[in-house]
PDB file of C-alpha atoms and ligand atoms in Angstrom:
ATOM      1  CA  MET A  52       5.404   7.503  44.921  1.00  0.00           C
ATOM      2  CA  LYS A  53       5.090   3.899  44.479  1.00  0.00           C
ATOM      3  CA  ARG A  54       1.582   4.225  43.586  1.00  0.00           C
ATOM      4  CA  PHE A  55       2.425   6.448  40.015  1.00  0.00           C
ATOM      5  CA  ILE A  56       4.537   4.386  38.423  1.00  0.00           C
ATOM      6  CA  ALA A  57       2.365   1.076  37.895  1.00  0.00           C
ATOM      7  CA  PRO A  58      -0.083   2.900  35.904  1.00  0.00           C
ATOM      8  CA  VAL A  59       2.629   4.752  33.964  1.00  0.00           C
ATOM      9  CA  LEU A  60       4.272   1.497  33.343  1.00  0.00           C
ATOM     10  CA  ALA A  61       0.782  -0.309  31.965  1.00  0.00           C
ATOM     11  CA  VAL A  62      -0.308   2.393  29.702  1.00  0.00           C
ATOM     12  CA  ALA A  63       4.110   2.780  28.006  1.00  0.00           C
ATOM     13  CA  ALA A  64       3.233  -1.445  27.932  1.00  0.00           C
ATOM     14  CA  ALA A  65      -0.157  -0.361  26.219  1.00  0.00           C
ATOM     15  CA  ALA A  66       1.397   1.868  23.528  1.00  0.00           C
ATOM     16  CA  ALA A  67       4.916  -0.529  23.259  1.00  0.00           C
ATOM     17  CA  LEU A  68       1.997  -3.431  21.751  1.00  0.00           C
ATOM     18  CA  VAL A  69       0.448  -0.763  19.697  1.00  0.00           C
ATOM     19  CA  ALA A  70       3.403  -0.139  18.085  1.00  0.00           C
ATOM     20  CA  VAL A  71       4.328  -3.717  16.566  1.00  0.00           C
ATOM     21  CA  PRO A  72       1.930  -4.656  14.422  1.00  0.00           C
ATOM     22  CA  ALA A  73       1.260  -7.985  13.913  1.00  0.00           C
ATOM     23  CA  PHE A  74       1.580  -8.109  10.365  1.00  0.00           C
ATOM     24  CA  ALA A  75       3.979  -5.886   8.859  1.00  0.00           C
ATOM     25  CA  ALA A  76       4.801  -7.757   5.290  1.00  0.00           C
ATOM     26  CA  THR A  77       5.555  -5.960   2.707  1.00  0.00           C
ATOM     27  CA  LYS A  78       5.070  -7.107  -1.408  1.00  0.00           C
ATOM     28  CA  THR A  79       6.053  -6.047  -4.359  1.00  0.00           C
ATOM     29  CA  ALA A  80       4.684  -5.147  -7.604  1.00  0.00           C
ATOM     30  CA  GLY A  81       6.173  -3.689 -11.023  1.00  0.00           C
ATOM     31  CA  LEU A  82       5.069  -0.733 -13.657  1.00  0.00           C
ATOM     32  CA  LYS A  83       6.567  -2.004 -17.130  1.00  0.00           C
ATOM     33  CA  ASP A  84       5.378  -0.774 -20.310  1.00  0.00           C
ATOM     34  CA  ASN A  85       2.654  -0.583 -20.275  1.00  0.00           C
ATOM     35  CA  SER A  86       0.751  -2.967 -17.531  1.00  0.00           C
ATOM     36  CA  PHE A  87       1.603  -4.162 -13.624  1.00  0.00           C
ATOM     37  CA  VAL A  88       2.844  -7.213 -12.776  1.00  0.00           C
ATOM     38  CA  PRO A  89       0.660  -8.991 -11.620  1.00  0.00           C
ATOM     39  CA  LYS A  90      -2.350  -8.036 -12.770  1.00  0.00           C
ATOM     40  CA  THR A  91      -3.993  -8.856  -9.661  1.00  0.00           C
ATOM     41  CA  MET A  92      -2.791  -9.745  -6.361  1.00  0.00           C
ATOM     42  CA  THR A  93      -4.377 -10.821  -3.101  1.00  0.00           C
ATOM     43  CA  VAL A  94      -2.781  -9.520   0.240  1.00  0.00           C
ATOM     44  CA  LYS A  95      -3.244  -9.226   4.105  1.00  0.00           C
ATOM     45  CA  LYS A  96      -4.385  -6.562   5.109  1.00  0.00           C
ATOM     46  CA  ASN A  97      -2.018  -3.486   6.761  1.00  0.00           C
ATOM     47  CA  THR A  98       0.441  -5.311   3.951  1.00  0.00           C
ATOM     48  CA  THR A  99       2.469  -2.868   2.385  1.00  0.00           C
ATOM     49  CA  VAL A 100       2.541  -2.979  -1.169  1.00  0.00           C
ATOM     50  CA  LYS A 101       5.498  -1.345  -3.089  1.00  0.00           C
ATOM     51  CA  TRP A 102       5.125  -0.852  -6.502  1.00  0.00           C
ATOM     52  CA  VAL A 103       8.083  -0.420  -8.597  1.00  0.00           C
ATOM     53  CA  TRP A 104       8.441   0.997 -12.071  1.00  0.00           C
ATOM     54  CA  LYS A 105      11.153  -1.012 -14.953  1.00  0.00           C
ATOM     55  CA  GLY A 106      10.433   0.629 -17.885  1.00  0.00           C
ATOM     56  CA  LYS A 107      11.329   4.130 -19.575  1.00  0.00           C
ATOM     57  CA  ALA A 108       7.794   5.718 -20.173  1.00  0.00           C
ATOM     58  CA  PRO A 109       6.266   7.789 -16.998  1.00  0.00           C
ATOM     59  CA  HIS A 110       3.339   6.286 -15.095  1.00  0.00           C
ATOM     60  CA  ASN A 111       1.791   6.369 -11.771  1.00  0.00           C
ATOM     61  CA  VAL A 112      -0.170   4.715  -9.084  1.00  0.00           C
ATOM     62  CA  THR A 113      -3.970   5.463  -8.873  1.00  0.00           C
ATOM     63  CA  VAL A 114      -7.323   4.781  -6.792  1.00  0.00           C
ATOM     64  CA  GLN A 115     -10.020   6.636  -7.585  1.00  0.00           C
ATOM     65  CA  SER A 116     -12.289   4.509  -5.697  1.00  0.00           C
ATOM     66  CA  GLY A 117     -12.544   1.895  -3.775  1.00  0.00           C
ATOM     67  CA  PRO A 118     -11.701   1.085   0.730  1.00  0.00           C
ATOM     68  CA  MET A 119      -8.567   3.384   0.047  1.00  0.00           C
ATOM     69  CA  LYS A 120      -8.384   6.271  -2.216  1.00  0.00           C
ATOM     70  CA  PHE A 121      -4.302   7.530  -3.270  1.00  0.00           C
ATOM     71  CA  ARG A 122      -2.377   8.677  -5.985  1.00  0.00           C
ATOM     72  CA  SER A 123       1.558   8.330  -6.747  1.00  0.00           C
ATOM     73  CA  ASN A 124       2.845  10.996  -8.511  1.00  0.00           C
ATOM     74  CA  THR A 125       3.866  10.470 -11.948  1.00  0.00           C
ATOM     75  CA  GLN A 126       7.532   9.048 -12.462  1.00  0.00           C
ATOM     76  CA  THR A 127       9.257   7.485 -14.793  1.00  0.00           C
ATOM     77  CA  SER A 128      11.891   5.506 -12.217  1.00  0.00           C
ATOM     78  CA  GLY A 129      11.837   4.654  -8.252  1.00  0.00           C
ATOM     79  CA  SER A 130       8.589   3.536  -6.091  1.00  0.00           C
ATOM     80  CA  PHE A 131       6.224   4.128  -4.399  1.00  0.00           C
ATOM     81  CA  SER A 132       4.812   2.358  -1.314  1.00  0.00           C
ATOM     82  CA  LYS A 133       1.216   2.221   0.419  1.00  0.00           C
ATOM     83  CA  LYS A 134      -0.096   0.641   3.207  1.00  0.00           C
ATOM     84  CA  LEU A 135      -3.237  -1.029   2.789  1.00  0.00           C
ATOM     85  CA  THR A 136      -5.192  -1.186   5.740  1.00  0.00           C
ATOM     86  CA  LYS A 137      -8.910  -2.082   4.949  1.00  0.00           C
ATOM     87  CA  LYS A 138     -10.456  -4.413   3.231  1.00  0.00           C
ATOM     88  CA  GLY A 139     -11.595  -4.915   0.033  1.00  0.00           C
ATOM     89  CA  THR A 140     -10.678  -5.058  -3.911  1.00  0.00           C
ATOM     90  CA  TYR A 141      -8.542  -1.844  -5.400  1.00  0.00           C
ATOM     91  CA  LYS A 142      -8.242  -1.331  -8.740  1.00  0.00           C
ATOM     92  CA  LEU A 143      -5.459   0.368  -9.670  1.00  0.00           C
ATOM     93  CA  HIS A 144      -5.021   2.146 -13.420  1.00  0.00           C
ATOM     94  CA  CYS A 145      -2.287   4.464 -14.936  1.00  0.00           C
ATOM     95  CA  THR A 146      -3.855   7.490 -15.856  1.00  0.00           C
ATOM     96  CA  ILE A 147      -1.964   7.733 -18.537  1.00  0.00           C
ATOM     97  CA  HIS A 148      -2.165   4.294 -20.471  1.00  0.00           C
ATOM     98  CA  PRO A 149      -5.267   3.715 -20.502  1.00  0.00           C
ATOM     99  CA  GLY A 150      -6.127  -0.530 -19.974  1.00  0.00           C
ATOM    100  CA  MET A 151      -3.163  -0.305 -17.447  1.00  0.00           C
ATOM    101  CA  ASP A 152      -5.155  -1.785 -14.552  1.00  0.00           C
ATOM    102  CA  GLN A 153      -4.515  -3.494 -11.562  1.00  0.00           C
ATOM    103  CA  THR A 154      -6.515  -5.580  -9.029  1.00  0.00           C
ATOM    104  CA  ILE A 155      -5.681  -6.280  -5.860  1.00  0.00           C
ATOM    105  CA  LYS A 156      -7.723  -7.770  -3.179  1.00  0.00           C
ATOM    106  CA  VAL A 157      -6.735  -7.132   0.613  1.00  0.00           C
ATOM    107  CA  ARG A 158      -8.414  -9.806   3.185  1.00  0.00           C
TER     108      ARG A 158
HETATM  109 CU1   CU B 384       1.194   4.336 -17.277  1.00  0.00          CU
END
């Protein structure tokens, strides 16, 4: 029986290591009427960026090309979070307001 326990423990230990990422930072950005704040930011890979709606107009966070593609709902309050797991330059914008852009570099 004992010879079966060691491999099970080894697998459990490996799973525990994978489950706890080395970097689990969160950075916050804002959406005001009508701009992202800050306009540019640089974060480490695997940072979760949390966008917080601060104005009254509806906005969304959209990335149509780049290392990852994603889009939030169009909303007037609340927040949207995304973990950026791929390095590169992300060009974000709000599809409602031309010129409402943000650049995030993930290193
Ligand atoms: Cu907008």
